[in-house]
mmCIF file of C-alpha atoms in Angstrom:
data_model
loop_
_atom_site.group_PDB
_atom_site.id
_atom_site.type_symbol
_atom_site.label_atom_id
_atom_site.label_comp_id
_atom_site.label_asym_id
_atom_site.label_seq_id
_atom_site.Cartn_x
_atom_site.Cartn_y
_atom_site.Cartn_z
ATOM 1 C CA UNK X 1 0.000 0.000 0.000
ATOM 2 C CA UNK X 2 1.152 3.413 -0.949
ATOM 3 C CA UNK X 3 1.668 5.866 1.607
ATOM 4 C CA UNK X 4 -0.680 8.246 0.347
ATOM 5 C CA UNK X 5 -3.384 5.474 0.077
ATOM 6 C CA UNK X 6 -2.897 4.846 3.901
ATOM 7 C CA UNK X 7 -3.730 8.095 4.457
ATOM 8 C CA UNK X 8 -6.559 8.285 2.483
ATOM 9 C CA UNK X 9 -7.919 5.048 4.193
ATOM 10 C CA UNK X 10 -7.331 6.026 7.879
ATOM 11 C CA UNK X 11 -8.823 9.896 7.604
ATOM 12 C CA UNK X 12 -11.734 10.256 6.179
ATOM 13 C CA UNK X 13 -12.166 12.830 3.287
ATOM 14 C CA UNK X 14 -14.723 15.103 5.474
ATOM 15 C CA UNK X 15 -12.557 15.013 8.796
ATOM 16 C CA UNK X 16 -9.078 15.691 6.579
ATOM 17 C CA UNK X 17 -11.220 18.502 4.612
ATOM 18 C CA UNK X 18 -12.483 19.707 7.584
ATOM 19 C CA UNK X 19 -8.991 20.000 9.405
ATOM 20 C CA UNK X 20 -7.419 21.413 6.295
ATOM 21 C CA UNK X 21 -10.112 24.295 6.040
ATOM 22 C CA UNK X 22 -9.932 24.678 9.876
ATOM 23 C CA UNK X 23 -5.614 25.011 9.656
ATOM 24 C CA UNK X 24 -6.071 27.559 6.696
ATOM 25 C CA UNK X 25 -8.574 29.866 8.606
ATOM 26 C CA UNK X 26 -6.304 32.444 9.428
ATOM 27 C CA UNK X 27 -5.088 32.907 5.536
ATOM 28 C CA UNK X 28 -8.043 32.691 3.961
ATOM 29 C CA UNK X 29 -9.577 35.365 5.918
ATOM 30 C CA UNK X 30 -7.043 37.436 5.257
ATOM 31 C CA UNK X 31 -6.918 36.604 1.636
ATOM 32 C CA UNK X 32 -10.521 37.050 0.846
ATOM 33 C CA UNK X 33 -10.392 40.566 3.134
ATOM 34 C CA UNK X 34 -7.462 41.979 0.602
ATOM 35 C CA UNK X 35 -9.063 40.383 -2.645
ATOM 36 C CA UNK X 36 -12.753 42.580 -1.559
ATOM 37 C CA UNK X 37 -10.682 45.610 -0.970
ATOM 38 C CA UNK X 38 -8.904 45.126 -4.125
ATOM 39 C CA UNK X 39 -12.039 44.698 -6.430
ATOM 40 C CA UNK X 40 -14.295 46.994 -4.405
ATOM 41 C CA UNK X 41 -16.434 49.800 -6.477
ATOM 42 C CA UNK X 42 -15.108 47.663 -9.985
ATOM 43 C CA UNK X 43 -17.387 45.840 -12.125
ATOM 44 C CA UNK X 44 -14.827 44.497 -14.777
ATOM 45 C CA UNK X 45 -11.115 43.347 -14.460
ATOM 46 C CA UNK X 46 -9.133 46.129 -14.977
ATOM 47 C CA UNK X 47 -5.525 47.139 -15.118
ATOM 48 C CA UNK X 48 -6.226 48.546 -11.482
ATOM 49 C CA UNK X 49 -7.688 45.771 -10.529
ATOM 50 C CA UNK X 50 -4.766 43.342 -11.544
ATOM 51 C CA UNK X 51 -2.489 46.089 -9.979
ATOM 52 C CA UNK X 52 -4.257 45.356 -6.642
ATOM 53 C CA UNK X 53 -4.900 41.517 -6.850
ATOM 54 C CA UNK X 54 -0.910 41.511 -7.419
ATOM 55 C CA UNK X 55 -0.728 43.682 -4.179
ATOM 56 C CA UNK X 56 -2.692 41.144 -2.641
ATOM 57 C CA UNK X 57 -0.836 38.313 -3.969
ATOM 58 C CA UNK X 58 2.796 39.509 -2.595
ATOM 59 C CA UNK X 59 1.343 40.744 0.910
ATOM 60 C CA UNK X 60 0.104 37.309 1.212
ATOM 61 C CA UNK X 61 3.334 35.730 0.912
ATOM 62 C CA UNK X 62 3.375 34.234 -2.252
ATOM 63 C CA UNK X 63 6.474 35.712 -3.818
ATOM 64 C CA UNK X 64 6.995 38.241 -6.308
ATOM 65 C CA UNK X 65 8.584 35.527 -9.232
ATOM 66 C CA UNK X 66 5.071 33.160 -8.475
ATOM 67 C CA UNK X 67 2.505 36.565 -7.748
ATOM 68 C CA UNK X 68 4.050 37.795 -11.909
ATOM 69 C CA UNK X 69 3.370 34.630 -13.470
ATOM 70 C CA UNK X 70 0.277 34.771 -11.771
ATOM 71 C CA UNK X 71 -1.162 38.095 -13.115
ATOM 72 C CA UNK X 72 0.300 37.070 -16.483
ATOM 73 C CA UNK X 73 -1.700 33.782 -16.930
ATOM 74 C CA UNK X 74 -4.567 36.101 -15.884
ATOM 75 C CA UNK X 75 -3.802 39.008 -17.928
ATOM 76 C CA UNK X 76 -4.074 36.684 -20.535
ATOM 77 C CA UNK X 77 -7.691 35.199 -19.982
ATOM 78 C CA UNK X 78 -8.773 39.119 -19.590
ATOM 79 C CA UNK X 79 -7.786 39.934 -22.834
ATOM 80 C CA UNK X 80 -9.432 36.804 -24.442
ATOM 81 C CA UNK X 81 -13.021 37.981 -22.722
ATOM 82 C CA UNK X 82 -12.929 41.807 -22.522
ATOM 83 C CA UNK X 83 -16.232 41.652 -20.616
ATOM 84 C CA UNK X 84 -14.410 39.418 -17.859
ATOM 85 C CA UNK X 85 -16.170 40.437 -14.434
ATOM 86 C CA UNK X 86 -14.892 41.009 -10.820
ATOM 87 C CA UNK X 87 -17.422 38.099 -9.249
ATOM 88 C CA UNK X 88 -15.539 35.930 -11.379
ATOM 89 C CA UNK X 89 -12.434 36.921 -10.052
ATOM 90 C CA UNK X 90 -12.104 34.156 -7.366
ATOM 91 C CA UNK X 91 -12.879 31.171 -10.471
ATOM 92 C CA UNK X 92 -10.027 32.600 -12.221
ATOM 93 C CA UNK X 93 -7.801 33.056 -9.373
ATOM 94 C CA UNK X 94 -8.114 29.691 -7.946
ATOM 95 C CA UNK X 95 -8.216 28.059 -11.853
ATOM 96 C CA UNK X 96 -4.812 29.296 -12.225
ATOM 97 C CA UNK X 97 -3.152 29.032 -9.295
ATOM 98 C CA UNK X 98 -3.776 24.887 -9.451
ATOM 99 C CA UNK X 99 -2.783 24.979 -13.079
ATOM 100 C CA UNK X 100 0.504 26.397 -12.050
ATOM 101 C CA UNK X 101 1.114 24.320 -8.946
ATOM 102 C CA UNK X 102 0.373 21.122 -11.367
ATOM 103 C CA UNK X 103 2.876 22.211 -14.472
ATOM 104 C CA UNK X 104 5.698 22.975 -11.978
ATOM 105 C CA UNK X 105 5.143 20.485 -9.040
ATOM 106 C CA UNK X 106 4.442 16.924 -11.389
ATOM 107 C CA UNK X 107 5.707 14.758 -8.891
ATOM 108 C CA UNK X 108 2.622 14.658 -6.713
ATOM 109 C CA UNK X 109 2.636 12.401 -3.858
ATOM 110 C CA UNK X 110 0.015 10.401 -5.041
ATOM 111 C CA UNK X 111 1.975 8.155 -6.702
ATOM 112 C CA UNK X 112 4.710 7.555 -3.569
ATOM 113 C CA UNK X 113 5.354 3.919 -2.779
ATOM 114 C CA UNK X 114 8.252 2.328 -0.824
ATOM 115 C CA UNK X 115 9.310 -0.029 -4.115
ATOM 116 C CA UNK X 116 12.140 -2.242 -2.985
ATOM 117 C CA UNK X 117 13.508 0.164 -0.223
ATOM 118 C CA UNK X 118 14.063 -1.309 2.917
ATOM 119 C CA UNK X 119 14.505 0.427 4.945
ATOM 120 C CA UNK X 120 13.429 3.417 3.363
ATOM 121 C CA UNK X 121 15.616 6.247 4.760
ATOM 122 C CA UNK X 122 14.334 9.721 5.157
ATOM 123 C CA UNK X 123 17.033 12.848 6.655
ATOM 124 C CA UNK X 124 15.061 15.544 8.055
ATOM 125 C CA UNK X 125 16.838 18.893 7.549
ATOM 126 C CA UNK X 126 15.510 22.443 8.640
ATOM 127 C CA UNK X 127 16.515 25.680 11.147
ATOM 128 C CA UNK X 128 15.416 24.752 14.851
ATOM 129 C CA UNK X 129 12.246 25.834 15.429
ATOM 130 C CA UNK X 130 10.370 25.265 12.556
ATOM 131 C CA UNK X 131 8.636 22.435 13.632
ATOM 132 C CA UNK X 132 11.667 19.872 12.612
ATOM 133 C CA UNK X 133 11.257 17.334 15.423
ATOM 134 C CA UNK X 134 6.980 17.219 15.906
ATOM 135 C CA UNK X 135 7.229 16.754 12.365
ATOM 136 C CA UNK X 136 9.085 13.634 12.456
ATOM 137 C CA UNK X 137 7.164 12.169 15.553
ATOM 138 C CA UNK X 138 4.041 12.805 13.898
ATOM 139 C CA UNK X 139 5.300 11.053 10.539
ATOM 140 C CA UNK X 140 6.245 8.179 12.437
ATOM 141 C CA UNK X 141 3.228 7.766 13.664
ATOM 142 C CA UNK X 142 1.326 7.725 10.767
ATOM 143 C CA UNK X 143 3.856 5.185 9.588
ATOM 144 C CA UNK X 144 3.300 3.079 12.311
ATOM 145 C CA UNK X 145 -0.159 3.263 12.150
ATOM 146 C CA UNK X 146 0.283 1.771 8.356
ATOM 147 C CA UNK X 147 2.030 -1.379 10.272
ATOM 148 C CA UNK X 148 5.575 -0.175 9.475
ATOM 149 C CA UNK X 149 8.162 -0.729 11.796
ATOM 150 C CA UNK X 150 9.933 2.733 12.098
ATOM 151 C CA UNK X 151 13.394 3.663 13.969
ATOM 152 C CA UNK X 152 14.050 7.244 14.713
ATOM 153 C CA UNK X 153 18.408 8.803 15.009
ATOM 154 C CA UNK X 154 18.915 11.482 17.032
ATOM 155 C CA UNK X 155 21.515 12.892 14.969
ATOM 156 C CA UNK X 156 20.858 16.605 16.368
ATOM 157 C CA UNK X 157 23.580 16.285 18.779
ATOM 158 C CA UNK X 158 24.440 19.825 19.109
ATOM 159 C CA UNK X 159 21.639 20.350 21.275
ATOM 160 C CA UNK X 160 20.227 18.294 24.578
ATOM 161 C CA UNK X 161 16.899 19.600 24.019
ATOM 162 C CA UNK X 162 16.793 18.126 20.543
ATOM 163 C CA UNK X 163 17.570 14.425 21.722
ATOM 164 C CA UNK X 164 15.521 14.831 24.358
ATOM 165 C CA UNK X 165 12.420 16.117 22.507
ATOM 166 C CA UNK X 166 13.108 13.025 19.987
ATOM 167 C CA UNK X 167 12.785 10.888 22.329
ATOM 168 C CA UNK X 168 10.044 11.348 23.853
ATOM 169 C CA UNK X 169 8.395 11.392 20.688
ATOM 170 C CA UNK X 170 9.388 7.659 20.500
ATOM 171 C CA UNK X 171 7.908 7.286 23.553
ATOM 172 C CA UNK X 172 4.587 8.467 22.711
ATOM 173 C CA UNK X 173 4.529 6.840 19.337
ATOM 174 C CA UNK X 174 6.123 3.999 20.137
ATOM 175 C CA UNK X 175 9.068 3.671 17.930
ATOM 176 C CA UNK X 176 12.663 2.955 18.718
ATOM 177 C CA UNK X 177 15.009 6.057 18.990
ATOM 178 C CA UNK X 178 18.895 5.614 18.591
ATOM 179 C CA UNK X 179 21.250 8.331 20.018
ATOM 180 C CA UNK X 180 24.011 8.882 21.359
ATOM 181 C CA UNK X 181 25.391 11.054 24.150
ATOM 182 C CA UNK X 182 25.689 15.345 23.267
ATOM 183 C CA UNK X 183 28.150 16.153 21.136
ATOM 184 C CA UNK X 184 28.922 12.680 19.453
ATOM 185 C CA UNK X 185 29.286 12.540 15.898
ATOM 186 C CA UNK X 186 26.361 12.883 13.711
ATOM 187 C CA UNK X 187 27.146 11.255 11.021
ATOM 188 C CA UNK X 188 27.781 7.792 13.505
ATOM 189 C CA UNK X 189 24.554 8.621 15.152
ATOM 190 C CA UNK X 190 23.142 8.137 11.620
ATOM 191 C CA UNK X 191 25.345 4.830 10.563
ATOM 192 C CA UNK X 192 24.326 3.098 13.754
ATOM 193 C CA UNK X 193 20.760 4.160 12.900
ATOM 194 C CA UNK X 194 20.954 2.514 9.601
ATOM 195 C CA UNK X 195 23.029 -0.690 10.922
ATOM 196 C CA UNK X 196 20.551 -1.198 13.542
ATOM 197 C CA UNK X 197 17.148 -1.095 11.411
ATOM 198 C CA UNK X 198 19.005 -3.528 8.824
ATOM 199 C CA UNK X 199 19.644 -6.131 11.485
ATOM 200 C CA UNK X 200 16.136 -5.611 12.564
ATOM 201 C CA UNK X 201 14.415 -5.514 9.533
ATOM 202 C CA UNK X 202 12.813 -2.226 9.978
ATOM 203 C CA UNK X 203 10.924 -0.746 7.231
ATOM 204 C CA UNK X 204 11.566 3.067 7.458
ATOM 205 C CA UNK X 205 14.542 5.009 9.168
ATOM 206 C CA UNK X 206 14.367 8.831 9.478
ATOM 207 C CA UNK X 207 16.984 11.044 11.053
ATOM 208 C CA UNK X 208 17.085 14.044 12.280
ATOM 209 C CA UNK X 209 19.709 16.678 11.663
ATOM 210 C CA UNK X 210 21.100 19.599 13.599
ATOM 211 C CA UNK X 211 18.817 22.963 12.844
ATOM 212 C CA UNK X 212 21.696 25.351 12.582
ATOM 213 C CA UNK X 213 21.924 27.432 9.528
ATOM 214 C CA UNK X 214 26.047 27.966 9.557
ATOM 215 C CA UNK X 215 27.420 28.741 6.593
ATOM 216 C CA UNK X 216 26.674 26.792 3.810
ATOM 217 C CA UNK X 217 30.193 24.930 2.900
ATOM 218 C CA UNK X 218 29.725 23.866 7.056
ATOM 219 C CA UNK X 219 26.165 22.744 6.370
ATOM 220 C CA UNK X 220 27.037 21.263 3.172
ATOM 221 C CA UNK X 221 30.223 19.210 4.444
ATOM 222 C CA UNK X 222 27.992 17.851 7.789
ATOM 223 C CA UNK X 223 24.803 16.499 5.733
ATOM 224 C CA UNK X 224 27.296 15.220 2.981
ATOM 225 C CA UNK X 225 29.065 13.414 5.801
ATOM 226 C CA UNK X 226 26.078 12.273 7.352
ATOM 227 C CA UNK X 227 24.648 10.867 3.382
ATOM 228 C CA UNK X 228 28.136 9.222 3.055
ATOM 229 C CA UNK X 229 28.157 7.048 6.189
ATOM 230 C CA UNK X 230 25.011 6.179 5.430
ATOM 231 C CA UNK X 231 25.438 4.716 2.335
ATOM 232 C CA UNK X 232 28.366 2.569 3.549
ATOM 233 C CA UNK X 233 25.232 0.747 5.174
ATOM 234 C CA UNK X 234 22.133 1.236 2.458
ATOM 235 C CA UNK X 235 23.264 1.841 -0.785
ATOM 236 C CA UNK X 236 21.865 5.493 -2.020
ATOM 237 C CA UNK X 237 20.374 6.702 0.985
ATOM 238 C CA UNK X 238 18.679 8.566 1.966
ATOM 239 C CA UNK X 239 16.359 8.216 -0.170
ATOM 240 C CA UNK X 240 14.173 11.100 1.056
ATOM 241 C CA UNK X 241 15.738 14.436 2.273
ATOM 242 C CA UNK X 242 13.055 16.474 3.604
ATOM 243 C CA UNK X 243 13.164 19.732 4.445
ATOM 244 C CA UNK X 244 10.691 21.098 6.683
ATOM 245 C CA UNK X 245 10.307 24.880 6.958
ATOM 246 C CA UNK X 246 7.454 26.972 9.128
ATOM 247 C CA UNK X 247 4.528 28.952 7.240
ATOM 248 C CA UNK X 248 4.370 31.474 10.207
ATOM 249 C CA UNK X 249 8.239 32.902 8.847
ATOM 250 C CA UNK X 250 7.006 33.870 5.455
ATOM 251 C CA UNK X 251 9.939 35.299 3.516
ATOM 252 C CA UNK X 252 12.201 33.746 5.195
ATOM 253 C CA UNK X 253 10.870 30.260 4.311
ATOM 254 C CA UNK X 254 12.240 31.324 0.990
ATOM 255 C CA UNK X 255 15.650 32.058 1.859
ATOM 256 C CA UNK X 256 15.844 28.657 4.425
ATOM 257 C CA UNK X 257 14.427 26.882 1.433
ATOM 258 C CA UNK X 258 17.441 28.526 -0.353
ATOM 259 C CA UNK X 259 20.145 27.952 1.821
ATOM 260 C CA UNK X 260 19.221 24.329 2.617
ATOM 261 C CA UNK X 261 18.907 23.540 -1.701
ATOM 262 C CA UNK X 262 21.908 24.987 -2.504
ATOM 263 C CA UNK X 263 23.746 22.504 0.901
ATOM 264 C CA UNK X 264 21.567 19.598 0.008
ATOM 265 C CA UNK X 265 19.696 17.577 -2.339
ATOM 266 C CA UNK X 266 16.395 18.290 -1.240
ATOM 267 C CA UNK X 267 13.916 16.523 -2.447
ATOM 268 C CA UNK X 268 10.450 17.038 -0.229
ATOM 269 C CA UNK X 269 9.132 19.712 1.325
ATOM 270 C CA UNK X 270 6.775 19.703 5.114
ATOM 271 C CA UNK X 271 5.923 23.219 5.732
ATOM 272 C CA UNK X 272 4.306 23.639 9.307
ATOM 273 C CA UNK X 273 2.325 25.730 10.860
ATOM 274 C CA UNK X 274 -0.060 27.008 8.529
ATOM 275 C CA UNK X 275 -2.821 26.961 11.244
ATOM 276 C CA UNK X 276 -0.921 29.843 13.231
ATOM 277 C CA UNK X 277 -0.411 31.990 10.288
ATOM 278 C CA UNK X 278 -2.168 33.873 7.583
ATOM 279 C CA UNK X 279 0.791 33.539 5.420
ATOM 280 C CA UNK X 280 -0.311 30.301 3.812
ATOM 281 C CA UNK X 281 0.599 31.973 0.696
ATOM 282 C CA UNK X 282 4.241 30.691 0.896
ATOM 283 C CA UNK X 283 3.103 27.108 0.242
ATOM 284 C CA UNK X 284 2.003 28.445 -3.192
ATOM 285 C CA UNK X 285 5.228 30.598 -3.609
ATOM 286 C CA UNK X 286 7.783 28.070 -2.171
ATOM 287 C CA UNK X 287 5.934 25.071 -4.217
ATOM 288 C CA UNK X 288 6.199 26.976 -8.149
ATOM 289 C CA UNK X 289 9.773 28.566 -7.094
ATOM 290 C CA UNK X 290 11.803 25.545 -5.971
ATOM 291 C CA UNK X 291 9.945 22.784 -8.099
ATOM 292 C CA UNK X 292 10.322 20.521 -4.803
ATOM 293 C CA UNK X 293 7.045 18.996 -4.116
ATOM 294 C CA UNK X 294 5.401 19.963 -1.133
ATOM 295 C CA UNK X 295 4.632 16.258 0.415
ATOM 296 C CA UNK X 296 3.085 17.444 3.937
ATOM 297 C CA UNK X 297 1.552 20.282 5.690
ATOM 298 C CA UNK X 298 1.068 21.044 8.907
ATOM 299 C CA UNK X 299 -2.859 22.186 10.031
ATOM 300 C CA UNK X 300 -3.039 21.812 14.009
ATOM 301 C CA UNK X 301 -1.479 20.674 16.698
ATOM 302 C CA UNK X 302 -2.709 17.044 17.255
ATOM 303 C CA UNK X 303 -0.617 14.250 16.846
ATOM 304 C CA UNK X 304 -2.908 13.336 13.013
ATOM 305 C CA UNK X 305 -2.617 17.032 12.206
ATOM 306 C CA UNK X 306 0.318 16.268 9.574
ATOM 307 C CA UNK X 307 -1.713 16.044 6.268
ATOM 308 C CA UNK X 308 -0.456 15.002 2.664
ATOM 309 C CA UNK X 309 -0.380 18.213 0.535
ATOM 310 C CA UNK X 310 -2.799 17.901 -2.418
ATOM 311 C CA UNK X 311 -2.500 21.020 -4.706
ATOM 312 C CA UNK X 312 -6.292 20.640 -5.595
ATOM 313 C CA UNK X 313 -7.844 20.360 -1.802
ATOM 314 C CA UNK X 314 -5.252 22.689 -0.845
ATOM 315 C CA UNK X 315 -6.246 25.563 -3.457
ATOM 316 C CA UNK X 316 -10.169 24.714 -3.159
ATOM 317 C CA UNK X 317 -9.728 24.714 0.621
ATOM 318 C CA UNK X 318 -7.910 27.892 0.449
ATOM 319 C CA UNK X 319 -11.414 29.982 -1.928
ATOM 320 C CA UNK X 320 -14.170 28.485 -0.511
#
């Protein structure tokens, strides 16, 4: 069974809608206030109009390269249908915000499956405080709850706090955690990780990673020491480095998601959060401009609060 159909099976649609609208309150109140103000006293899409909704766009933290290519694509469909009207505004909006989010973001997680990796090995990379450790507790235990046998590596050993958060994590999902004491070397933290799920035949390994953003040669040379050792024990791993990054920071989810590319070979995205924030918009921005999919989101604070991203429910969720 594919992850994503796991998901599917154990929430509902209506109780994973509902928690999705619930999480995006706070932007889509805030979106729909600005996109009123911006077509208030108009009738017909005009150039102040698009002026305004691009306002809105880059105030709601979707990015200036995504909020252009946006008004373009719209732009467009006004001068095809001169007679184009504000009320339909929010059709258009939504219309081409998916179609964008589908042309750049293809790899949807729809189709993830394990294949023949076992153990599947995910390192979790992202500044402290963004949400890098409750992300990985709550992944495990959706994985457990899909009768996976998961092993967590505390390979955050810069910090006590980190270790100690990890583990009790384990504790409350009921996973195995491997660490070692502070200050040991992350990269063995990691190997012994890996050894340890091989000789147990564990099905998924995921590792956490310090959350300091140092300069990027230092970040670059730890995670490529850490994806080194590792492969000494499963060939190609990991096969998942996932960076997660929190909505609430707006722009600066950008520039993490920057530093952390240009260190790493990221290849999925968790951004947390989004039920603190009205900046929701960065999911849209950080999705088109990095062409990483965006596998989960964050929408609450409950341990089954970690939702796949689906561009469709997401956008839908996001205008209704």
């Amino acid at each position: 069974m594919g992850l994503f159909d796991f998901f599917k099976k154990k929430e509902t649609a209506p109780e994973a809608q509902e928690a999705l609208e619930k999480g995006l309150e706070k932007t889509k109140d805030g979106f729909f206030n600005k996109i009123t103000k911006a077509v208030a006293g108009k009738s017909s899409v005009d150039d102040e109009v698009l002026d305004n909704l691009e306002e809105v766009l880059v105030t709601s933290d979707v990015g200036v390269s995504t909020t252009l290519k946006i008004i373009k694509r719209i732009e467009e469909r006004v001068s095809k249908d001169k007679y184009l009207n504000t009320s339909e505004l929010n059709f258009i909006l939504r219309d081409e915000i998916q179609l964008l989010l589908s042309e750049n973001n293809s790899n949807d997680f729809r189709q993830f499956e394990y294949g023949d990796h076992k153990p599947y090995v995910i390192m979790v990379v992202g500044v402290n405080g963004v949400g890098k450790t409750t992300t990985i507790g709550k992944l495990a235990h959706k994985l457990k709850e899909a009768n996976l046998k998961v092993v967590l590596g505390a390979a955050d050993t810069f910090r006590a706090a980190a270790v100690d958060q990890l583990k009790l994590w384990g504790e409350r999902v009921g996973v195995r955690v491997v660490a070692q004491p502070m200050g040991s070397d992350p990269a063995s933290v990691a190997f012994d990780t890996l050894q340890s799920a091989v000789a147990n035949g564990e099905d998924v390994v995921i590792i956490d990673t310090a959350g300091r953003l140092h300069n990027k040669v230092g970040l670059m040379n730890e995670l490529g020491k850490i994806k080194q050792v590792m492969q000494k024990v499963v060939p190609n791993a990991p096969h998942e480095i996932l960076l997660v990054l929190d909505a609430s920071t707006g722009q600066n989810a950008f520039e993490q998601c920057k530093q952390f590319t240009e260190a790493t070979d990221v290849n999925a995205l968790a951004i947390t959060k989004l039920d603190g924030t009205a900046k929701g918009g960065v999911v849209i921005g950080i999705s088109d401009q990095f062409k990483i999919p965006v596998k989960y989101i964050g929408v609450g604070e409950k341990i089954g609060d970690l939702q796949l991203f689906d561009k469709k429910e997401f956008v839908n969720s996001l205008f209704k």
